[in-house]
């Protein structure tokens, strides 16, 4: 047993209202720079829908993640090391910018400088890549809320095989929002795909990062990640990805997306896992066993043996205390209501999701009536479409797993409704969910009330583990040219022929470097 | 021996070689963040799909051919009993294949850079300089390989002129006369080549030194410690 700690996340899809506050605040902090215009470390897509980049879930096309070879051993779906080196001059599986979208801005200046006229001036879209006027024909959320109708939504690869059952008519359609960040996987195929060894998983908290100094721009992480959550900064020529806001996590604070989440759907906490079991769990032959295998990698923070082993690995005591109170362990393991996103990619993702019960309930409440709990149980079983779809999303197609989770959630609702409306405590509903009444009420508090202190249980990084904190005072650790936002050395806006686009593609200025050296010397 | 000759055949090669070596070292020390392939594949993937590999593989073969052709003296091939015509056909055919593959790929790369606006906008001044030098280098190189070696009855024997001079540079006794006596096209090819190596460390060509062969032998998943005090990187 080799115990490691991982900062993990759970999102409660029932409560996501698709407001995109998380995406915007994340972008504002991390990717509001030339070269990352098209990059959304956090994005919220509509399901069913194509997602961002378009149809990213289709691994037959993108070849991200892992698969089993004929002898049942784990290998990268895109091919092994030799193949990667031989095809290094042109990555065969790389998405192009159009698979994301061509970033644009508007020539706002015309609003100010337009001559007096009868008609209002219009700011036109300009491509941020070419500087030229463009027609906007696709964007990061083009099919938001099923916009674009059946043609766009049915292009969701997850709907394959469900065409017969899927109803896209207005009354029968179902949808929910799926916020996504990097999964900070236990078995990250991005790390495995990077030929330069620039990507790594942090030992202490499991955050997956790209070493900007060692990245050489081979782009295999971009194609190797099945969730398409590594992005290529076309200005710096380096890969970038969600950092799980590690400067905040190290201070015990939640990530920006979590902190600002309007629906309060996000949970952050520690899980302990056995690093020695990761590979075996990722290699189980039957995809439907993957969920169980992934759960079995987690270690019970109450188990004295686990705690002793954790201490031997140097995990501090206060971290173990945090692991004990972890909302992630509650939701994913103790109560079993959170599921991993596309476990069949075999990367052991560490952002899990509570599946949405609302699409089920809302079909029953269409006429303005409150759904009867008994109807809800029946409906879960009968609404095969959402169930099969959710199973494809969160359980590698295992409908029983999703049904079980939805039943537990429905039981919780029914139990609480009875308690609130009739003042009755129905222990049979708790038993149905497989929990004590006390635990069921705790689950209700965590999911429905979702107090800040319950949602985020994040230990601080330990300064005494290194001598570098002092050196880092006053910097944010992201202090590199082209680095994000306010704390990095921001590139000066270079000459440009475009009124809109601040790029000349220059990546290395001899003169700049010399000047920088001079400043350093001075 | 005129001052011009000394400049071209003594000072230029040593200055360029020094710039190459010192420049690389300095860039590596100060600019890890800028050290990248600078790929534009996400802007244009279709042409790059064949042109990129063709150019790179062709260029690697061509550079290898140069090393062999320039390094091995005539006396050596004579000594092992390789006749002049065997050597000539070997070098001409191998050189022509490498040159053609490289040139075709290069034309593809230039074409996409010129016609695709996104790629064009991502082209820096240094890139332009590199492209310009490569046009001359590859163009001349192919012309010399085909016109002066493969498709002619009287192949030009660069081994008695340019090669002699090139090797003499290594023993620090530049044989200026050998270079002066060479065909003018070969001379231009050599001069442009030195300019190319001098520009090399300051362009994104440096990614050639980052071919990640270590990937073949390392574990797939890498861990790093935040606080290096505890222990070095541990791996699965
Ligand atoms: S989700 Fe994140 S950690 Fe997992 S493979 Fe993709 S980039 Fe790597
Ligand atoms: S801020 Fe929260 S509720 Fe709003 S879209 Fe993001 S995850 Fe959903």
XYZ file of C-alpha atoms and ligand atoms in Angstrom:
774
model
C 0.000 0.000 0.000
C 1.444 3.328 -1.085
C -0.871 6.031 0.221
C -1.154 9.293 -1.629
C -3.458 12.247 -1.147
C -5.443 13.779 -3.970
C -7.448 16.974 -4.059
C -10.620 15.928 -5.844
C -13.852 17.577 -6.897
C -17.495 16.580 -7.101
C -20.102 18.536 -9.031
C -23.803 18.167 -8.317
C -25.346 18.326 -11.771
C -28.831 18.725 -10.358
C -28.009 22.228 -9.284
C -25.994 23.575 -12.206
C -28.009 26.350 -13.791
C -25.642 26.820 -16.729
C -24.817 30.396 -15.834
C -21.147 30.106 -16.903
C -19.946 32.177 -13.993
C -17.341 29.500 -13.358
C -16.092 29.659 -16.951
C -15.910 33.435 -16.973
C -14.125 33.840 -13.674
C -11.699 31.089 -14.620
C -11.004 32.665 -17.967
C -10.551 36.042 -16.377
C -7.904 34.674 -14.058
C -6.104 32.155 -16.225
C -6.618 32.429 -19.971
C -7.298 36.070 -20.633
C -4.126 36.419 -22.732
C -3.021 36.375 -26.358
C -2.509 32.777 -27.416
C -5.216 31.419 -25.141
C -8.208 33.283 -26.527
C -9.908 30.021 -27.430
C -8.966 28.263 -24.214
C -11.492 27.549 -21.471
C -9.912 25.579 -18.623
C -13.448 25.471 -17.255
C -16.308 25.182 -19.677
C -19.982 24.344 -19.284
C -21.572 22.366 -22.061
C -25.094 21.207 -22.665
C -25.819 17.504 -22.651
C -26.879 16.131 -25.009
C -24.689 18.234 -27.217
C -21.390 18.233 -29.023
C -19.341 19.839 -26.310
C -16.070 21.692 -26.537
C -14.115 20.903 -28.625
C -16.803 19.485 -30.877
C -17.482 15.799 -30.272
C -14.554 15.430 -27.917
C -16.072 12.282 -26.432
C -15.531 10.326 -29.648
C -12.280 8.508 -28.924
C -12.472 6.489 -32.115
C -11.752 9.798 -33.760
C -9.455 11.549 -31.297
C -7.748 8.500 -29.839
C -7.301 9.993 -26.367
C -6.920 8.025 -23.161
C -6.018 4.379 -22.656
C -7.159 1.073 -24.037
C -6.286 -2.555 -23.411
C -4.126 -4.387 -25.886
C -4.827 -7.959 -26.922
C -3.070 -9.294 -23.881
C -5.107 -7.050 -21.617
C -2.327 -4.631 -20.833
C -2.893 -0.914 -20.616
C -1.606 1.138 -23.541
C -2.187 4.609 -24.924
C -4.980 4.553 -27.452
C -3.019 6.810 -29.802
C -0.116 4.364 -29.944
C 3.102 3.754 -28.089
C 6.340 5.600 -27.655
C 7.970 4.578 -30.924
C 4.962 5.582 -32.957
C 4.848 8.930 -31.185
C 8.477 9.663 -31.943
C 8.117 8.639 -35.565
C 5.061 10.839 -36.120
C 6.403 13.715 -34.083
C 6.575 16.092 -37.054
C 2.823 16.079 -37.406
C 0.557 14.808 -34.653
C -2.076 12.696 -36.421
C -4.750 13.165 -33.743
C -4.528 16.865 -33.000
C -7.739 18.885 -33.044
C -7.510 22.065 -35.086
C -8.668 25.459 -33.944
C -11.953 24.995 -35.829
C -12.771 21.992 -33.664
C -12.769 24.424 -30.764
C -13.815 27.662 -32.454
C -12.134 30.618 -34.067
C -11.820 33.220 -31.334
C -13.095 36.648 -32.159
C -13.568 40.125 -30.771
C -15.355 43.192 -32.048
C -13.985 46.400 -33.518
C -15.532 48.413 -30.734
C -13.703 51.500 -31.851
C -16.139 52.034 -34.714
C -18.811 52.657 -32.086
C -16.849 55.684 -30.983
C -15.340 56.894 -34.221
C -18.246 56.331 -36.628
C -19.411 59.561 -38.276
C -22.809 60.941 -37.404
C -25.490 59.032 -39.270
C -29.132 57.981 -39.105
C -28.252 54.451 -38.253
C -26.462 53.187 -35.201
C -22.924 52.015 -35.892
C -22.297 48.322 -35.487
C -19.228 46.660 -34.028
C -18.316 43.785 -36.311
C -16.667 40.534 -35.296
C -12.972 40.206 -36.135
C -10.980 37.034 -35.903
C -8.407 37.133 -33.134
C -6.210 34.867 -35.213
C -6.157 36.719 -38.492
C -7.393 40.163 -37.523
C -9.844 40.039 -40.395
C -13.584 40.532 -40.269
C -15.290 37.173 -39.946
C -18.630 35.471 -39.845
C -19.142 33.818 -36.496
C -20.436 30.342 -37.266
C -19.422 28.389 -34.177
C -18.500 29.252 -30.635
C -17.694 27.628 -27.328
C -21.367 27.264 -26.472
C -23.064 27.306 -29.803
C -25.514 24.536 -28.947
C -26.171 25.855 -25.444
C -29.473 24.697 -24.019
C -30.159 22.576 -27.121
C -29.969 25.674 -29.305
C -29.664 24.684 -32.904
C -32.141 21.915 -32.303
C -31.988 18.259 -33.169
C -29.374 18.608 -35.928
C -26.701 19.848 -33.536
C -27.687 17.921 -30.439
C -27.919 14.557 -32.188
C -24.303 14.912 -33.275
C -23.415 14.067 -29.673
C -21.331 10.879 -29.951
C -22.880 9.650 -26.713
C -26.252 9.407 -28.434
C -24.978 6.761 -30.833
C -27.138 3.677 -30.540
C -29.786 5.647 -28.687
C -31.174 7.337 -31.812
C -34.283 5.200 -31.709
C -35.147 6.252 -28.199
C -34.073 9.842 -28.217
C -36.844 12.324 -28.540
C -35.865 15.744 -29.636
C -39.317 17.219 -29.802
C -39.851 20.151 -27.524
C -41.991 18.410 -24.929
C -39.954 15.266 -24.739
C -36.429 16.551 -24.962
C -34.237 16.394 -21.883
C -31.087 18.308 -21.142
C -28.751 19.333 -18.377
C -25.525 21.271 -18.036
C -22.151 19.624 -17.697
C -19.394 21.856 -16.304
C -15.945 20.455 -17.052
C -12.411 21.099 -15.892
C -9.283 18.960 -16.067
C -9.931 15.761 -14.152
C -6.491 15.646 -12.499
C -6.571 11.945 -13.221
C -4.885 9.260 -11.140
C -3.690 7.645 -14.374
C -3.256 10.728 -16.556
C -2.784 9.864 -20.226
C -1.639 13.438 -20.876
C 1.379 12.861 -18.654
C 2.029 9.510 -20.300
C 1.758 11.057 -23.766
C 4.213 13.904 -23.201
C 7.471 12.855 -24.859
C 9.437 15.636 -23.171
C 8.474 14.618 -19.654
C 7.230 18.141 -19.055
C 3.942 17.058 -17.499
C 3.707 15.643 -14.035
C 1.423 14.845 -11.174
C 2.273 16.470 -7.890
C 3.049 13.940 -5.188
C 1.421 15.936 -2.407
C -1.985 16.772 -3.823
C -2.218 15.032 -7.200
C -2.583 18.206 -9.231
C -1.480 17.636 -12.839
C 0.636 20.434 -14.311
C 2.684 21.329 -17.376
C 6.236 22.496 -16.738
C 6.339 25.542 -18.990
C 10.113 25.465 -19.101
C 10.375 21.894 -20.274
C 7.445 21.755 -22.673
C 8.711 21.716 -26.249
C 5.360 22.018 -27.962
C 5.010 18.467 -29.335
C 1.256 18.585 -28.554
C 0.842 14.923 -27.668
C -0.735 15.839 -24.349
C -3.438 17.746 -26.217
C -4.392 14.692 -28.242
C -3.609 12.215 -25.457
C -6.101 13.682 -23.000
C -9.466 12.073 -23.707
C -11.250 15.004 -22.068
C -9.396 17.469 -24.309
C -8.382 19.516 -21.319
C -4.828 20.348 -22.335
C -4.629 23.283 -24.693
C -1.927 24.565 -26.993
C -1.029 28.214 -26.496
C -0.385 29.208 -30.103
C 1.501 32.294 -29.032
C 4.023 30.753 -26.673
C 4.092 27.370 -28.389
C 3.531 25.595 -25.063
C 0.782 23.419 -23.661
C -1.346 24.784 -20.857
C -4.049 23.343 -18.691
C -6.246 23.774 -15.662
C -4.018 24.119 -12.616
C -6.792 23.410 -10.113
C -5.873 26.931 -8.975
C -3.003 25.430 -6.995
C -1.891 28.767 -5.545
C -5.316 28.947 -3.884
C -5.508 25.269 -2.971
C -2.158 25.578 -1.218
C -3.697 28.285 0.948
C -6.676 26.092 1.772
C -8.957 28.042 -0.541
C -11.283 26.566 -3.180
C -10.593 26.992 -6.886
C -11.941 30.096 -8.600
C -14.649 28.115 -10.413
C -15.813 26.613 -7.120
C -15.595 29.821 -5.139
C -17.736 31.702 -7.634
C -20.174 28.908 -8.507
C -23.623 30.414 -8.326
C -25.443 27.116 -7.968
C -23.040 26.032 -5.206
C -22.708 22.741 -7.018
C -19.016 22.147 -6.419
C -17.268 20.269 -3.647
C -13.565 20.050 -2.986
C -11.756 17.776 -0.611
C -9.084 15.171 -0.121
C -9.206 11.520 -0.941
C -6.543 9.034 0.019
C -5.709 6.410 -2.547
C -3.371 3.521 -3.034
C -0.939 4.394 -5.818
C 0.030 0.728 -6.147
C -3.501 -0.208 -7.164
C -3.997 2.451 -9.820
C -2.674 0.527 -12.776
C -4.619 -2.617 -11.944
C -7.804 -0.598 -11.509
C -7.319 1.060 -14.879
C -6.751 -2.322 -16.529
C -9.890 -4.295 -15.576
C -11.094 -5.991 -18.746
C -14.818 -5.215 -18.590
C -15.558 -1.492 -18.900
C -18.523 -1.871 -16.596
C -16.252 -2.983 -13.795
C -14.229 0.205 -14.082
C -16.429 2.183 -11.718
C -16.060 -0.397 -8.975
C -12.355 -0.704 -9.645
C -11.895 3.048 -9.425
C -13.787 3.166 -6.157
C -11.630 0.376 -4.788
C -8.500 2.494 -5.258
C -9.690 4.917 -2.574
C -8.686 4.228 0.996
C -10.867 4.661 4.044
C -9.449 7.576 6.066
C -10.956 6.068 9.250
C -9.008 2.845 8.855
C -6.111 2.889 11.381
C -3.960 0.853 9.037
C -4.469 3.370 6.253
C -3.674 6.216 8.595
C -0.486 4.571 9.743
C 0.570 3.918 6.160
C -0.276 7.509 5.244
C 1.916 8.782 8.060
C 4.758 6.601 6.850
C 4.397 8.255 3.439
C 4.758 11.633 5.096
C 1.152 12.768 4.838
C 0.696 15.235 7.731
C -1.881 14.645 10.454
C -4.021 17.649 9.668
C -4.301 16.361 6.107
C -5.597 13.066 7.462
C -8.157 14.976 9.512
C -9.238 16.809 6.375
C -9.466 13.516 4.512
C -11.810 12.260 7.235
C -14.166 15.170 6.752
C -13.870 15.098 2.967
C -17.159 15.778 1.152
C -15.677 13.900 -1.801
C -15.261 10.698 0.169
C -18.825 11.094 1.458
C -20.374 11.617 -1.941
C -18.307 9.214 -4.014
C -17.708 6.366 -1.557
C -19.732 6.529 1.670
C -23.014 7.409 -0.018
C -22.083 6.408 -3.530
C -24.014 9.193 -5.246
C -21.172 10.629 -7.316
C -19.831 8.965 -10.446
C -16.726 9.567 -12.583
C -17.018 11.171 -16.022
C -16.412 8.612 -18.772
C -14.596 6.021 -16.659
C -14.092 3.996 -19.848
C -11.249 6.333 -20.816
C -9.304 4.531 -18.057
C -7.542 7.621 -16.751
C -9.254 7.424 -13.319
C -10.631 10.972 -13.383
C -10.800 12.846 -10.091
C -13.737 15.122 -10.810
C -16.907 13.176 -10.143
C -20.543 14.047 -10.777
C -23.814 13.595 -8.943
C -26.158 12.707 -11.824
C -29.128 14.989 -12.330
C -32.466 13.787 -11.091
C -34.226 16.891 -12.288
C -34.761 15.899 -15.929
C -36.603 12.894 -14.594
C -38.646 14.816 -12.086
C -39.441 17.655 -14.442
C -41.036 15.340 -16.990
C -43.427 14.302 -14.240
C -44.056 17.846 -13.138
C -44.777 19.129 -16.617
C -48.312 20.143 -15.739
C -47.407 22.130 -12.707
C -47.931 19.336 -10.174
C -45.375 18.276 -7.670
C -44.152 14.820 -8.463
C -45.261 12.072 -6.118
C -42.228 10.232 -4.743
C -43.635 6.883 -5.797
C -44.033 8.166 -9.336
C -40.439 9.288 -9.303
C -39.158 5.798 -8.584
C -41.320 4.457 -11.352
C -40.242 7.166 -13.739
C -36.563 6.548 -13.159
C -37.080 3.031 -14.385
C -39.239 3.944 -17.286
C -37.385 6.899 -18.654
C -34.874 4.750 -20.407
C -33.472 7.545 -22.462
C -31.944 9.683 -19.742
C -30.839 6.576 -17.866
C -28.973 5.059 -20.803
C -27.555 8.433 -21.690
C -26.401 9.106 -18.135
C -24.951 5.620 -17.961
C -22.926 6.342 -21.092
C -21.715 9.536 -19.496
C -20.923 8.446 -15.959
C -20.807 4.668 -15.734
C -19.380 3.252 -18.961
C -22.886 2.184 -19.925
C -23.817 0.433 -16.692
C -27.432 1.526 -16.297
C -27.815 -0.198 -12.923
C -25.215 2.048 -11.335
C -26.986 5.194 -12.440
C -30.369 3.836 -11.467
C -29.042 3.081 -8.012
C -27.729 6.589 -7.563
C -30.932 8.201 -8.802
C -32.949 5.990 -6.476
C -30.857 7.064 -3.525
C -31.297 10.715 -4.468
C -35.025 10.281 -4.967
C -35.294 8.512 -1.617
C -33.514 11.419 0.003
C -35.970 13.864 -1.538
C -38.955 11.773 -0.529
C -37.616 11.347 2.990
C -37.038 15.053 3.451
C -40.371 15.970 1.940
C -42.160 13.669 4.359
C -40.200 15.094 7.224
C -40.839 18.701 6.252
C -44.463 18.372 5.133
C -45.840 15.669 7.373
C -43.320 15.818 10.172
C -42.730 12.075 9.761
C -39.412 10.276 9.787
C -39.677 7.434 7.293
C -36.820 5.098 8.120
C -37.834 2.775 5.291
C -36.846 5.432 2.746
C -33.473 5.761 4.421
C -33.104 2.011 4.353
C -34.016 2.041 0.673
C -31.089 4.378 0.133
C -28.946 2.064 2.192
C -28.210 4.746 4.786
C -29.176 5.561 8.350
C -31.590 8.432 8.800
C -28.761 10.480 10.285
C -26.530 9.895 7.271
C -29.389 10.609 4.876
C -29.989 13.952 6.547
C -26.302 14.703 6.423
C -26.376 13.941 2.711
C -29.328 16.270 2.354
C -27.456 19.037 4.136
C -24.386 18.591 1.985
C -26.302 18.468 -1.287
C -29.182 20.846 -0.684
C -27.949 23.342 1.909
C -24.320 23.054 0.795
C -22.674 25.303 3.380
C -19.378 26.800 2.306
C -17.484 25.065 5.088
C -19.025 21.707 4.206
C -18.393 22.046 0.488
C -14.737 22.919 0.740
C -12.520 20.977 3.096
C -9.050 21.811 1.863
C -5.907 21.528 3.960
C -3.164 24.074 3.590
C 0.137 23.133 2.065
C 2.868 22.606 4.578
C 5.479 25.289 4.563
C 7.844 23.336 6.769
C 8.042 20.668 4.083
C 10.302 22.937 2.132
C 12.347 26.034 2.508
C 10.992 27.789 -0.511
C 8.026 29.672 0.868
C 10.062 32.696 1.867
C 11.637 32.922 -1.536
C 8.193 32.888 -3.022
C 6.852 35.733 -0.974
C 5.382 38.377 -3.189
C 5.256 36.183 -6.253
C 2.472 33.895 -7.242
C 4.622 31.189 -8.746
C 3.243 31.927 -12.193
C 5.711 34.604 -12.926
C 6.824 33.886 -16.445
C 6.594 35.839 -19.684
C 3.229 35.134 -21.211
C 2.083 33.821 -17.855
C -1.438 34.470 -16.731
C -2.926 37.764 -15.820
C -1.975 40.134 -13.137
C 0.931 38.450 -11.491
C 2.944 37.295 -14.493
C 5.208 39.395 -16.620
C 2.688 40.275 -19.285
C 3.937 40.457 -22.842
C 3.990 43.988 -24.162
C 1.531 44.503 -26.945
C 3.677 44.170 -30.046
C 3.281 46.052 -33.282
C 0.413 44.797 -35.270
C -1.197 45.639 -38.522
C -4.576 44.639 -37.227
C -6.720 47.009 -35.244
C -7.845 44.099 -33.177
C -5.307 41.366 -32.950
C -2.392 41.854 -30.626
C -0.102 39.278 -32.158
C 2.736 39.149 -34.558
C 3.567 35.594 -33.686
C 6.993 36.612 -32.391
C 8.071 34.183 -29.742
C 11.639 35.103 -29.129
C 12.952 38.624 -29.085
C 16.681 38.794 -28.767
C 16.483 42.450 -27.842
C 13.802 41.882 -25.209
C 15.859 39.184 -23.616
C 18.943 41.331 -23.498
C 16.950 44.132 -21.942
C 15.501 41.786 -19.385
C 18.970 40.574 -18.528
C 20.052 44.158 -18.088
C 17.201 44.890 -15.714
C 18.096 41.851 -13.732
C 21.669 43.044 -13.506
C 20.692 46.559 -12.501
C 44.729 35.667 -50.554
C 42.514 38.762 -50.449
C 40.848 40.228 -47.410
C 37.504 39.205 -48.884
C 38.631 35.618 -49.107
C 39.766 35.597 -45.540
C 36.470 37.077 -44.443
C 34.429 34.495 -46.328
C 36.508 31.385 -45.845
C 38.124 31.935 -42.470
C 36.318 34.507 -40.385
C 32.762 33.689 -41.428
C 32.901 29.958 -40.664
C 34.572 30.399 -37.283
C 32.359 33.309 -36.300
C 29.256 31.387 -37.337
C 30.359 28.251 -35.514
C 31.119 30.263 -32.396
C 27.777 32.042 -32.584
C 26.081 28.681 -32.986
C 27.767 27.120 -29.977
C 27.713 30.080 -27.616
C 24.254 31.126 -28.794
C 22.807 27.708 -28.100
C 24.360 27.532 -24.672
C 23.198 31.010 -23.790
C 19.690 30.470 -25.104
C 19.412 27.188 -23.261
C 20.495 28.862 -20.053
C 18.256 31.916 -20.312
C 15.253 30.995 -22.411
C 13.799 27.611 -21.537
C 10.354 29.134 -21.816
C 10.969 30.179 -25.407
C 12.424 26.806 -26.404
C 9.690 25.201 -28.465
C 8.848 23.746 -31.848
C 6.487 26.689 -32.343
C 3.974 24.470 -34.073
C 1.162 25.915 -36.151
C -0.498 22.561 -36.677
C -3.650 23.612 -34.895
C -4.129 26.296 -37.545
C -3.496 24.064 -40.539
C -3.172 20.323 -40.287
C -3.922 18.899 -43.719
C -0.847 20.077 -45.646
C 1.358 19.861 -42.591
C 0.333 16.213 -42.316
C 2.547 15.274 -45.284
C 4.768 18.326 -45.671
C 6.005 18.380 -42.082
C 7.271 14.791 -41.998
C 8.641 15.028 -45.567
C 10.614 18.145 -44.787
C 11.963 16.898 -41.481
C 12.880 13.401 -42.594
C 14.354 14.744 -45.828
C 16.346 17.345 -43.925
C 17.680 14.804 -41.442
C 18.795 12.565 -44.317
C 20.341 15.497 -46.155
C 22.271 16.655 -43.098
C 23.491 13.109 -42.575
C 24.579 12.976 -46.209
C 26.509 16.210 -45.841
C 28.326 14.900 -42.817
C 29.309 11.728 -44.640
C 30.194 13.508 -47.864
C 32.247 16.222 -46.239
C 33.866 14.179 -43.517
C 35.114 11.198 -45.489
C 38.135 12.192 -47.561
C 38.690 10.899 -51.022
C 41.788 9.086 -49.875
C 39.594 6.971 -47.563
C 37.176 5.794 -50.248
C 40.148 5.154 -52.501
C 41.824 3.149 -49.772
C 38.824 0.880 -49.232
C 38.707 0.365 -52.967
C 35.528 2.284 -53.688
C 35.762 3.549 -57.222
C 35.023 7.169 -58.066
C 31.946 6.209 -60.046
C 30.518 3.995 -57.285
C 30.917 6.830 -54.829
C 29.419 9.283 -57.233
C 26.310 7.210 -57.928
C 25.849 6.438 -54.270
C 26.099 10.067 -53.247
C 24.090 11.337 -56.198
C 21.163 8.970 -55.759
C 21.003 9.137 -51.968
C 21.435 12.892 -52.100
C 18.799 13.292 -54.760
C 16.223 11.260 -52.836
C 16.867 13.119 -49.594
C 16.919 16.473 -51.364
C 13.744 15.824 -53.310
C 11.781 14.636 -50.256
C 13.010 17.591 -48.231
C 12.311 20.083 -51.017
C 8.798 18.783 -51.680
C 8.020 19.002 -47.986
C 9.525 22.450 -47.798
C 7.443 23.702 -50.720
C 4.368 22.406 -48.901
C 5.377 24.205 -45.727
C 6.071 27.480 -47.513
C 2.820 27.178 -49.398
C 0.731 26.757 -46.266
C 2.593 29.525 -44.490
C 2.015 31.898 -47.378
C -1.585 31.044 -48.170
C -3.102 30.262 -44.783
C -3.706 33.585 -43.095
C -3.701 32.126 -39.610
C -0.312 30.540 -40.165
C 1.022 33.635 -41.856
C 0.015 35.780 -38.926
C 1.865 33.443 -36.612
C 5.104 33.896 -38.546
C 7.767 35.901 -36.764
C 10.550 37.908 -38.335
C 13.024 35.266 -37.285
C 10.862 32.626 -38.969
C 10.961 34.684 -42.145
C 14.736 34.884 -42.013
C 14.995 31.144 -41.529
C 12.619 30.492 -44.395
C 14.572 32.802 -46.678
C 17.879 31.100 -45.929
C 16.286 27.693 -46.355
C 14.882 28.625 -49.749
C 18.386 29.386 -51.004
C 19.998 26.471 -49.197
C 17.548 23.813 -50.311
C 17.107 25.295 -53.766
C 20.829 25.452 -54.456
C 21.461 22.131 -52.796
C 18.915 20.368 -54.973
C 20.126 22.115 -58.101
C 23.700 21.059 -57.386
C 22.703 17.497 -56.565
C 20.588 17.070 -59.666
C 22.338 19.372 -62.147
C 25.938 18.858 -61.155
C 25.901 15.310 -59.948
C 22.981 13.083 -60.867
C 21.964 14.238 -64.323
C 25.287 15.140 -65.850
C 28.037 13.280 -67.651
C 30.718 15.339 -65.984
C 29.909 15.478 -62.295
C 31.548 18.216 -60.325
C 34.019 16.864 -57.816
C 33.380 18.905 -54.710
C 35.564 16.497 -52.783
C 38.689 18.136 -54.097
C 37.562 21.651 -53.230
C 34.798 22.332 -50.713
C 35.344 19.159 -48.730
C 39.053 19.824 -48.431
C 38.368 23.311 -47.137
C 35.622 22.129 -44.794
C 37.838 19.536 -43.168
C 40.719 21.981 -42.966
C 38.579 24.189 -40.728
C 38.585 21.502 -38.057
C 42.344 21.337 -37.842
C 42.450 25.121 -37.622
C 44.404 25.468 -40.842
C 41.789 26.806 -43.251
C 42.657 25.846 -46.808
C 41.391 29.067 -48.360
C 42.747 28.149 -51.777
C 40.581 25.040 -51.933
C 37.454 27.089 -51.275
C 38.445 29.852 -53.641
C 38.877 27.349 -56.403
C 35.403 25.893 -55.999
C 32.428 26.423 -58.231
C 30.625 29.670 -57.377
C 27.308 27.940 -56.675
C 28.993 25.697 -54.119
C 30.555 28.765 -52.595
C 27.200 30.490 -52.203
C 25.679 27.325 -50.760
C 28.433 27.204 -48.153
C 28.178 30.877 -47.217
C 24.409 30.718 -46.791
C 24.820 27.576 -44.728
C 27.081 29.395 -42.280
C 24.561 32.210 -42.000
C 21.928 29.585 -41.297
C 23.928 28.035 -38.458
C 24.574 31.474 -37.003
C 20.850 32.234 -36.926
C 19.960 28.776 -35.641
C 20.214 29.378 -31.872
C 17.995 32.444 -32.049
C 15.195 30.823 -33.987
C 12.755 28.066 -33.158
C 15.068 25.658 -34.961
C 16.512 24.946 -31.527
C 13.764 22.378 -31.053
C 15.956 20.085 -33.142
C 18.030 19.611 -29.994
C 14.965 18.494 -28.066
C 14.107 15.315 -29.914
C 12.724 13.469 -26.914
C 14.484 10.118 -27.170
C 14.380 9.816 -23.383
C 10.664 9.121 -23.829
C 11.561 5.608 -24.947
C 12.963 4.693 -21.564
C 10.998 6.543 -18.943
C 7.931 5.454 -16.925
C 4.646 6.723 -18.320
C 3.406 8.539 -15.239
C 5.738 11.102 -13.683
C 5.385 12.470 -10.181
C 7.118 15.531 -8.835
C 7.392 16.812 -5.311
C 6.282 20.327 -4.597
C 8.859 20.667 -1.888
C 12.069 19.156 -3.142
C 13.436 18.953 0.402
C 11.801 15.595 1.084
C 13.121 13.499 -1.792
C 13.610 13.503 -5.512
C 10.852 12.751 -7.978
C 9.269 9.368 -7.320
C 7.740 7.400 -10.061
C 5.300 4.640 -10.463
S -8.259 15.262 -17.660
Fe -6.457 16.402 -16.968
S -5.154 14.888 -15.884
Fe -6.704 13.732 -17.045
S -5.659 13.227 -18.966
Fe -6.779 15.164 -19.326
S -5.342 16.827 -18.847
Fe -4.490 14.898 -18.026
S -21.048 28.722 -11.884
Fe -21.851 26.797 -11.034
S -24.035 26.864 -11.568
Fe -23.027 28.372 -12.886
S -22.502 27.188 -14.752
Fe -20.725 27.077 -13.419
S -20.981 25.148 -12.305
Fe -22.997 25.679 -13.175
